[in-house]
PDB file of C-alpha atoms in Angstrom:
ATOM      1  CA  ASP A 864      24.491-129.210 120.630  1.00  0.00           C
ATOM      2  CA  ALA A 865      24.197-127.363 117.364  1.00  0.00           C
ATOM      3  CA  GLY A 866      27.425-126.512 115.635  1.00  0.00           C
ATOM      4  CA  VAL A 867      28.270-123.233 113.969  1.00  0.00           C
ATOM      5  CA  ILE A 868      25.327-122.123 111.848  1.00  0.00           C
ATOM      6  CA  GLN A 869      25.765-120.116 108.681  1.00  0.00           C
ATOM      7  CA  SER A 870      23.205-118.642 106.338  1.00  0.00           C
ATOM      8  CA  PRO A 871      22.557-118.646 103.520  1.00  0.00           C
ATOM      9  CA  ARG A 872      24.285-121.805 102.304  1.00  0.00           C
ATOM     10  CA  HIS A 873      24.317-120.521  98.745  1.00  0.00           C
ATOM     11  CA  GLU A 874      24.071-116.990  97.426  1.00  0.00           C
ATOM     12  CA  VAL A 875      24.039-115.896  93.814  1.00  0.00           C
ATOM     13  CA  THR A 876      24.024-112.188  93.181  1.00  0.00           C
ATOM     14  CA  GLU A 877      24.842-109.677  90.505  1.00  0.00           C
ATOM     15  CA  MET A 878      27.882-107.464  90.566  1.00  0.00           C
ATOM     16  CA  GLY A 879      27.255-104.282  92.514  1.00  0.00           C
ATOM     17  CA  GLN A 880      24.695-105.771  94.870  1.00  0.00           C
ATOM     18  CA  GLU A 881      25.109-105.889  98.632  1.00  0.00           C
ATOM     19  CA  VAL A 882      25.661-109.301 100.170  1.00  0.00           C
ATOM     20  CA  THR A 883      25.242-110.163 103.851  1.00  0.00           C
ATOM     21  CA  LEU A 884      26.476-113.444 105.274  1.00  0.00           C
ATOM     22  CA  ARG A 885      25.371-114.535 108.726  1.00  0.00           C
ATOM     23  CA  CYS A 886      26.903-116.677 111.436  1.00  0.00           C
ATOM     24  CA  LYS A 887      25.780-118.041 114.784  1.00  0.00           C
ATOM     25  CA  PRO A 888      28.753-119.391 116.761  1.00  0.00           C
ATOM     26  CA  ILE A 889      28.654-122.261 119.221  1.00  0.00           C
ATOM     27  CA  SER A 890      27.223-121.141 122.539  1.00  0.00           C
ATOM     28  CA  GLY A 891      29.967-120.439 125.059  1.00  0.00           C
ATOM     29  CA  HIS A 892      32.683-119.803 122.491  1.00  0.00           C
ATOM     30  CA  ASN A 893      34.135-116.329 122.708  1.00  0.00           C
ATOM     31  CA  SER A 894      36.266-116.189 119.577  1.00  0.00           C
ATOM     32  CA  LEU A 895      34.785-115.952 116.092  1.00  0.00           C
ATOM     33  CA  PHE A 896      36.587-116.077 112.773  1.00  0.00           C
ATOM     34  CA  TRP A 897      35.592-115.315 109.191  1.00  0.00           C
ATOM     35  CA  TYR A 898      37.531-117.114 106.440  1.00  0.00           C
ATOM     36  CA  ARG A 899      37.358-117.146 102.650  1.00  0.00           C
ATOM     37  CA  GLN A 900      38.332-120.216 100.625  1.00  0.00           C
ATOM     38  CA  THR A 901      39.175-120.325  96.927  1.00  0.00           C
ATOM     39  CA  MET A 902      41.077-122.800  94.800  1.00  0.00           C
ATOM     40  CA  MET A 903      43.724-120.219  94.007  1.00  0.00           C
ATOM     41  CA  ARG A 904      44.358-118.791  97.484  1.00  0.00           C
ATOM     42  CA  GLY A 905      43.233-121.560  99.822  1.00  0.00           C
ATOM     43  CA  LEU A 906      41.758-120.706 103.209  1.00  0.00           C
ATOM     44  CA  GLU A 907      42.362-117.100 104.190  1.00  0.00           C
ATOM     45  CA  LEU A 908      41.520-115.458 107.494  1.00  0.00           C
ATOM     46  CA  LEU A 909      39.564-112.257 106.934  1.00  0.00           C
ATOM     47  CA  ILE A 910      38.855-111.068 110.460  1.00  0.00           C
ATOM     48  CA  TYR A 911      38.451-112.422 113.957  1.00  0.00           C
ATOM     49  CA  PHE A 912      36.650-111.300 117.086  1.00  0.00           C
ATOM     50  CA  ASN A 913      37.312-112.019 120.726  1.00  0.00           C
ATOM     51  CA  ASN A 914      34.479-111.320 123.162  1.00  0.00           C
ATOM     52  CA  ASN A 915      32.617-109.533 120.341  1.00  0.00           C
ATOM     53  CA  VAL A 916      35.500-107.122 119.740  1.00  0.00           C
ATOM     54  CA  PRO A 917      37.341-107.153 116.396  1.00  0.00           C
ATOM     55  CA  ILE A 918      40.948-108.075 117.132  1.00  0.00           C
ATOM     56  CA  ASP A 919      42.543-108.318 113.709  1.00  0.00           C
ATOM     57  CA  ASP A 920      40.959-107.288 110.407  1.00  0.00           C
ATOM     58  CA  SER A 921      44.184-107.220 108.418  1.00  0.00           C
ATOM     59  CA  GLY A 922      42.880-109.965 106.158  1.00  0.00           C
ATOM     60  CA  MET A 923      39.855-107.990 104.981  1.00  0.00           C
ATOM     61  CA  PRO A 924      40.567-107.397 101.288  1.00  0.00           C
ATOM     62  CA  GLU A 925      39.289-103.849 101.017  1.00  0.00           C
ATOM     63  CA  ASP A 926      36.775-101.335 102.255  1.00  0.00           C
ATOM     64  CA  ARG A 927      33.966-103.121 100.461  1.00  0.00           C
ATOM     65  CA  PHE A 928      34.144-105.761 103.190  1.00  0.00           C
ATOM     66  CA  SER A 929      32.877-105.155 106.717  1.00  0.00           C
ATOM     67  CA  ALA A 930      32.098-107.421 109.651  1.00  0.00           C
ATOM     68  CA  LYS A 931      30.169-106.925 112.852  1.00  0.00           C
ATOM     69  CA  MET A 932      29.485-108.910 115.978  1.00  0.00           C
ATOM     70  CA  PRO A 933      26.712-107.112 117.878  1.00  0.00           C
ATOM     71  CA  ASN A 934      26.473-109.882 120.503  1.00  0.00           C
ATOM     72  CA  ALA A 935      28.005-113.206 121.454  1.00  0.00           C
ATOM     73  CA  SER A 936      25.585-115.219 119.347  1.00  0.00           C
ATOM     74  CA  PHE A 937      25.599-113.428 116.019  1.00  0.00           C
ATOM     75  CA  SER A 938      27.985-112.040 113.437  1.00  0.00           C
ATOM     76  CA  THR A 939      27.663-110.709 109.911  1.00  0.00           C
ATOM     77  CA  LEU A 940      30.053-110.275 107.022  1.00  0.00           C
ATOM     78  CA  LYS A 941      28.908-107.726 104.482  1.00  0.00           C
ATOM     79  CA  ILE A 942      30.220-107.037 100.990  1.00  0.00           C
ATOM     80  CA  GLN A 943      29.076-103.800  99.372  1.00  0.00           C
ATOM     81  CA  PRO A 944      29.303-103.547  96.426  1.00  0.00           C
ATOM     82  CA  SER A 945      30.055-107.135  95.461  1.00  0.00           C
ATOM     83  CA  GLU A 946      32.358-108.015  92.557  1.00  0.00           C
ATOM     84  CA  PRO A 947      32.884-111.259  90.609  1.00  0.00           C
ATOM     85  CA  ARG A 948      36.293-111.758  92.257  1.00  0.00           C
ATOM     86  CA  ASP A 949      34.524-112.045  95.603  1.00  0.00           C
ATOM     87  CA  SER A 950      33.114-115.397  94.498  1.00  0.00           C
ATOM     88  CA  ALA A 951      34.308-117.971  97.034  1.00  0.00           C
ATOM     89  CA  VAL A 952      33.164-120.098  99.949  1.00  0.00           C
ATOM     90  CA  TYR A 953      33.007-118.080 103.140  1.00  0.00           C
ATOM     91  CA  PHE A 954      33.410-119.909 106.429  1.00  0.00           C
ATOM     92  CA  CYS A 955      32.663-118.826 109.930  1.00  0.00           C
ATOM     93  CA  ALA A 956      34.411-120.606 112.804  1.00  0.00           C
ATOM     94  CA  SER A 957      34.293-120.269 116.565  1.00  0.00           C
ATOM     95  CA  SER A 958      36.493-121.384 119.427  1.00  0.00           C
ATOM     96  CA  HIS A 959      37.214-120.884 123.076  1.00  0.00           C
ATOM     97  CA  GLY A 960      39.659-118.130 123.805  1.00  0.00           C
ATOM     98  CA  LEU A 961      41.211-116.724 126.938  1.00  0.00           C
ATOM     99  CA  ALA A 962      41.017-112.984 126.540  1.00  0.00           C
ATOM    100  CA  GLY A 963      43.900-111.140 128.098  1.00  0.00           C
ATOM    101  CA  THR A 964      46.054-114.154 128.832  1.00  0.00           C
ATOM    102  CA  LEU A 965      49.005-115.601 127.003  1.00  0.00           C
ATOM    103  CA  ARG A 966      48.242-119.067 125.797  1.00  0.00           C
ATOM    104  CA  THR A 967      50.523-121.760 124.506  1.00  0.00           C
ATOM    105  CA  VAL A 968      48.182-124.010 122.551  1.00  0.00           C
ATOM    106  CA  SER A 969      45.607-123.078 119.969  1.00  0.00           C
ATOM    107  CA  TYR A 970      42.082-124.006 120.735  1.00  0.00           C
ATOM    108  CA  GLU A 971      40.172-126.114 118.240  1.00  0.00           C
ATOM    109  CA  GLN A 972      38.240-124.055 115.739  1.00  0.00           C
ATOM    110  CA  TYR A 973      34.791-125.333 114.856  1.00  0.00           C
ATOM    111  CA  PHE A 974      33.787-124.417 111.335  1.00  0.00           C
ATOM    112  CA  GLY A 975      30.351-123.863 109.928  1.00  0.00           C
ATOM    113  CA  PRO A 976      29.238-125.456 106.646  1.00  0.00           C
ATOM    114  CA  GLY A 977      30.130-122.336 104.693  1.00  0.00           C
ATOM    115  CA  THR A 978      28.305-120.007 102.339  1.00  0.00           C
ATOM    116  CA  ARG A 979      29.066-120.439  98.662  1.00  0.00           C
ATOM    117  CA  LEU A 980      28.921-116.984  97.100  1.00  0.00           C
ATOM    118  CA  THR A 981      28.728-116.486  93.364  1.00  0.00           C
ATOM    119  CA  VAL A 982      28.832-112.953  91.997  1.00  0.00           C
ATOM    120  CA  THR A 983      27.966-112.690  88.317  1.00  0.00           C
TER     121      THR A 983
ATOM    122  CA  THR B1067      53.529-113.396 106.713  1.00  0.00           C
ATOM    123  CA  GLN B1068      54.145-116.940 107.905  1.00  0.00           C
ATOM    124  CA  LEU B1069      53.495-119.368 105.085  1.00  0.00           C
ATOM    125  CA  LEU B1070      52.768-123.044 105.380  1.00  0.00           C
ATOM    126  CA  GLU B1071      53.504-125.010 102.234  1.00  0.00           C
ATOM    127  CA  GLN B1072      51.959-128.419 101.850  1.00  0.00           C
ATOM    128  CA  SER B1073      53.064-131.167  99.517  1.00  0.00           C
ATOM    129  CA  PRO B1074      51.922-132.792  97.465  1.00  0.00           C
ATOM    130  CA  GLN B1075      49.041-130.564  96.343  1.00  0.00           C
ATOM    131  CA  PHE B1076      47.115-133.487  94.895  1.00  0.00           C
ATOM    132  CA  LEU B1077      47.354-137.187  95.563  1.00  0.00           C
ATOM    133  CA  SER B1078      45.328-139.967  93.979  1.00  0.00           C
ATOM    134  CA  ILE B1079      45.949-143.444  95.314  1.00  0.00           C
ATOM    135  CA  GLN B1080      44.267-146.818  95.540  1.00  0.00           C
ATOM    136  CA  GLU B1081      42.738-148.314  98.627  1.00  0.00           C
ATOM    137  CA  GLY B1082      45.339-150.013 100.808  1.00  0.00           C
ATOM    138  CA  GLU B1083      48.275-147.812  99.848  1.00  0.00           C
ATOM    139  CA  ASN B1084      50.264-145.733 102.313  1.00  0.00           C
ATOM    140  CA  LEU B1085      50.925-142.022 101.904  1.00  0.00           C
ATOM    141  CA  THR B1086      52.608-139.088 103.585  1.00  0.00           C
ATOM    142  CA  VAL B1087      51.628-135.427 103.423  1.00  0.00           C
ATOM    143  CA  TYR B1088      54.099-132.719 104.383  1.00  0.00           C
ATOM    144  CA  CYS B1089      53.630-129.273 105.882  1.00  0.00           C
ATOM    145  CA  ASN B1090      56.652-126.974 105.856  1.00  0.00           C
ATOM    146  CA  SER B1091      57.460-123.457 106.956  1.00  0.00           C
ATOM    147  CA  SER B1092      60.452-121.268 107.647  1.00  0.00           C
ATOM    148  CA  SER B1093      58.723-119.982 110.777  1.00  0.00           C
ATOM    149  CA  VAL B1094      58.420-121.531 114.212  1.00  0.00           C
ATOM    150  CA  PHE B1095      54.970-122.416 115.529  1.00  0.00           C
ATOM    151  CA  SER B1096      53.955-122.911 119.132  1.00  0.00           C
ATOM    152  CA  SER B1097      51.557-125.614 117.999  1.00  0.00           C
ATOM    153  CA  LEU B1098      50.241-127.091 114.794  1.00  0.00           C
ATOM    154  CA  GLN B1099      46.896-128.548 113.893  1.00  0.00           C
ATOM    155  CA  TRP B1100      45.718-130.851 111.117  1.00  0.00           C
ATOM    156  CA  TYR B1101      42.206-130.546 109.708  1.00  0.00           C
ATOM    157  CA  ARG B1102      40.304-132.610 107.144  1.00  0.00           C
ATOM    158  CA  GLN B1103      37.680-131.013 104.953  1.00  0.00           C
ATOM    159  CA  GLU B1104      35.106-132.981 102.972  1.00  0.00           C
ATOM    160  CA  PRO B1105      33.258-131.530  99.979  1.00  0.00           C
ATOM    161  CA  GLY B1106      30.539-129.078 100.957  1.00  0.00           C
ATOM    162  CA  GLU B1107      31.632-128.912 104.578  1.00  0.00           C
ATOM    163  CA  GLY B1108      33.971-126.932 106.774  1.00  0.00           C
ATOM    164  CA  PRO B1109      37.319-128.261 108.039  1.00  0.00           C
ATOM    165  CA  VAL B1110      37.240-130.571 111.048  1.00  0.00           C
ATOM    166  CA  LEU B1111      40.131-130.837 113.493  1.00  0.00           C
ATOM    167  CA  LEU B1112      42.021-134.139 113.505  1.00  0.00           C
ATOM    168  CA  VAL B1113      44.871-133.435 115.921  1.00  0.00           C
ATOM    169  CA  THR B1114      46.968-130.770 117.629  1.00  0.00           C
ATOM    170  CA  VAL B1115      50.713-131.243 118.150  1.00  0.00           C
ATOM    171  CA  VAL B1116      52.568-129.030 120.562  1.00  0.00           C
ATOM    172  CA  THR B1117      56.023-130.358 121.434  1.00  0.00           C
ATOM    173  CA  GLY B1118      58.917-130.531 118.977  1.00  0.00           C
ATOM    174  CA  GLY B1119      59.384-134.141 117.895  1.00  0.00           C
ATOM    175  CA  GLU B1120      55.940-135.131 119.128  1.00  0.00           C
ATOM    176  CA  VAL B1121      54.212-138.059 117.427  1.00  0.00           C
ATOM    177  CA  LYS B1122      50.477-138.642 117.720  1.00  0.00           C
ATOM    178  CA  LYS B1123      48.480-141.534 116.334  1.00  0.00           C
ATOM    179  CA  LEU B1124      44.822-141.515 115.434  1.00  0.00           C
ATOM    180  CA  LYS B1125      43.932-145.013 114.220  1.00  0.00           C
ATOM    181  CA  ARG B1126      45.638-145.296 110.816  1.00  0.00           C
ATOM    182  CA  LEU B1127      46.852-141.683 110.868  1.00  0.00           C
ATOM    183  CA  THR B1128      50.237-140.740 112.348  1.00  0.00           C
ATOM    184  CA  PHE B1129      51.134-137.090 112.895  1.00  0.00           C
ATOM    185  CA  GLN B1130      54.596-135.775 113.639  1.00  0.00           C
ATOM    186  CA  PHE B1131      55.770-132.307 114.641  1.00  0.00           C
ATOM    187  CA  GLY B1132      59.312-131.430 113.590  1.00  0.00           C
ATOM    188  CA  ASP B1133      61.990-131.026 116.253  1.00  0.00           C
ATOM    189  CA  ALA B1134      62.337-127.330 115.418  1.00  0.00           C
ATOM    190  CA  ARG B1135      58.527-126.870 115.289  1.00  0.00           C
ATOM    191  CA  LYS B1136      58.699-125.571 111.720  1.00  0.00           C
ATOM    192  CA  ASP B1137      57.261-128.577 109.931  1.00  0.00           C
ATOM    193  CA  SER B1138      54.910-131.497 110.307  1.00  0.00           C
ATOM    194  CA  SER B1139      53.880-134.650 108.502  1.00  0.00           C
ATOM    195  CA  LEU B1140      50.779-136.782 108.275  1.00  0.00           C
ATOM    196  CA  HIS B1141      51.164-140.449 107.382  1.00  0.00           C
ATOM    197  CA  ILE B1142      48.161-142.585 106.486  1.00  0.00           C
ATOM    198  CA  THR B1143      48.520-146.358 106.533  1.00  0.00           C
ATOM    199  CA  ALA B1144      46.304-148.530 104.349  1.00  0.00           C
ATOM    200  CA  ALA B1145      44.251-145.661 102.976  1.00  0.00           C
ATOM    201  CA  GLN B1146      40.507-146.113 102.590  1.00  0.00           C
ATOM    202  CA  PRO B1147      37.975-144.261 100.404  1.00  0.00           C
ATOM    203  CA  GLY B1148      36.690-142.582 103.569  1.00  0.00           C
ATOM    204  CA  ASP B1149      40.050-140.813 103.887  1.00  0.00           C
ATOM    205  CA  THR B1150      39.282-138.817 100.754  1.00  0.00           C
ATOM    206  CA  GLY B1151      39.266-135.089 101.380  1.00  0.00           C
ATOM    207  CA  LEU B1152      41.296-131.925 101.662  1.00  0.00           C
ATOM    208  CA  TYR B1153      43.936-132.057 104.396  1.00  0.00           C
ATOM    209  CA  LEU B1154      44.985-128.750 105.891  1.00  0.00           C
ATOM    210  CA  CYS B1155      47.726-128.005 108.365  1.00  0.00           C
ATOM    211  CA  ALA B1156      47.382-124.872 110.461  1.00  0.00           C
ATOM    212  CA  GLY B1157      50.070-123.249 112.548  1.00  0.00           C
ATOM    213  CA  ASP B1158      49.729-121.138 115.651  1.00  0.00           C
ATOM    214  CA  PRO B1159      52.456-118.504 115.368  1.00  0.00           C
ATOM    215  CA  VAL B1160      54.535-117.855 118.457  1.00  0.00           C
ATOM    216  CA  ASN B1161      53.417-114.911 120.616  1.00  0.00           C
ATOM    217  CA  THR B1162      50.413-113.658 118.680  1.00  0.00           C
ATOM    218  CA  GLY B1163      48.352-112.508 121.622  1.00  0.00           C
ATOM    219  CA  THR B1164      45.078-113.548 123.117  1.00  0.00           C
ATOM    220  CA  ALA B1165      43.109-115.396 120.482  1.00  0.00           C
ATOM    221  CA  SER B1166      43.928-118.348 118.325  1.00  0.00           C
ATOM    222  CA  LYS B1167      44.910-116.816 115.020  1.00  0.00           C
ATOM    223  CA  LEU B1168      45.883-119.743 112.841  1.00  0.00           C
ATOM    224  CA  THR B1169      47.765-119.686 109.555  1.00  0.00           C
ATOM    225  CA  PHE B1170      46.430-122.378 107.254  1.00  0.00           C
ATOM    226  CA  GLY B1171      48.531-124.318 104.800  1.00  0.00           C
ATOM    227  CA  THR B1172      47.957-124.552 101.068  1.00  0.00           C
ATOM    228  CA  GLY B1173      46.203-127.925 101.404  1.00  0.00           C
ATOM    229  CA  THR B1174      46.614-131.457 100.046  1.00  0.00           C
ATOM    230  CA  ARG B1175      43.698-132.913  98.159  1.00  0.00           C
ATOM    231  CA  LEU B1176      43.596-136.693  98.609  1.00  0.00           C
ATOM    232  CA  GLN B1177      41.495-139.101  96.604  1.00  0.00           C
ATOM    233  CA  VAL B1178      41.411-142.761  97.516  1.00  0.00           C
ATOM    234  CA  THR B1179      39.801-145.090  94.988  1.00  0.00           C
ATOM    235  CA  LEU B1180      38.727-148.701  95.222  1.00  0.00           C
TER     236      LEU B1180
END
């Protein structure tokens, strides 16, 4: 089975441009997470979806960031306009999740290879 | 915000040495996971610990969850160059709802040389 697929793997853009990162989760997983990783701040959760519905976007830095999940097999993270401080590696991860039930153990999150974004 | 502090931040050792990485928080977690991340790749799950005081072994790696479920440790025996990577602990806060929202630690970067 294919793992989580992210595209592009590398993106270099100029400040002010729109950037769209794409993610295809593992088939059958119903939770999807977007993370950002930098040396200074480590791995930060930006937003996560359960059954295609955004559950918590409190980690989204500001209105320039938006994420969508139009169906169970595709999600996008968009930055408009991009700024140099957005430079980071962006990861998408997916996992099983039991919507509507209390659970006691976290499910394993499967991470994609990441998109390295450089904004100049 | 529930923070997970890892120590040390960086560790450079020679092949064959033993080491311990710590993950500490003031908050209680219902479970805790350890991931390893290699350069250019995403984190990969190593283990999940659930019960306070639990010890799990994965070959040369030993994981322990604190009795109060606020801290954890990872011990590597006879480290090998293949153990090189970024080690991340991730806690599952108590009573967060329906999906697995993890809080990741600050990370420990390990380098094992010949």
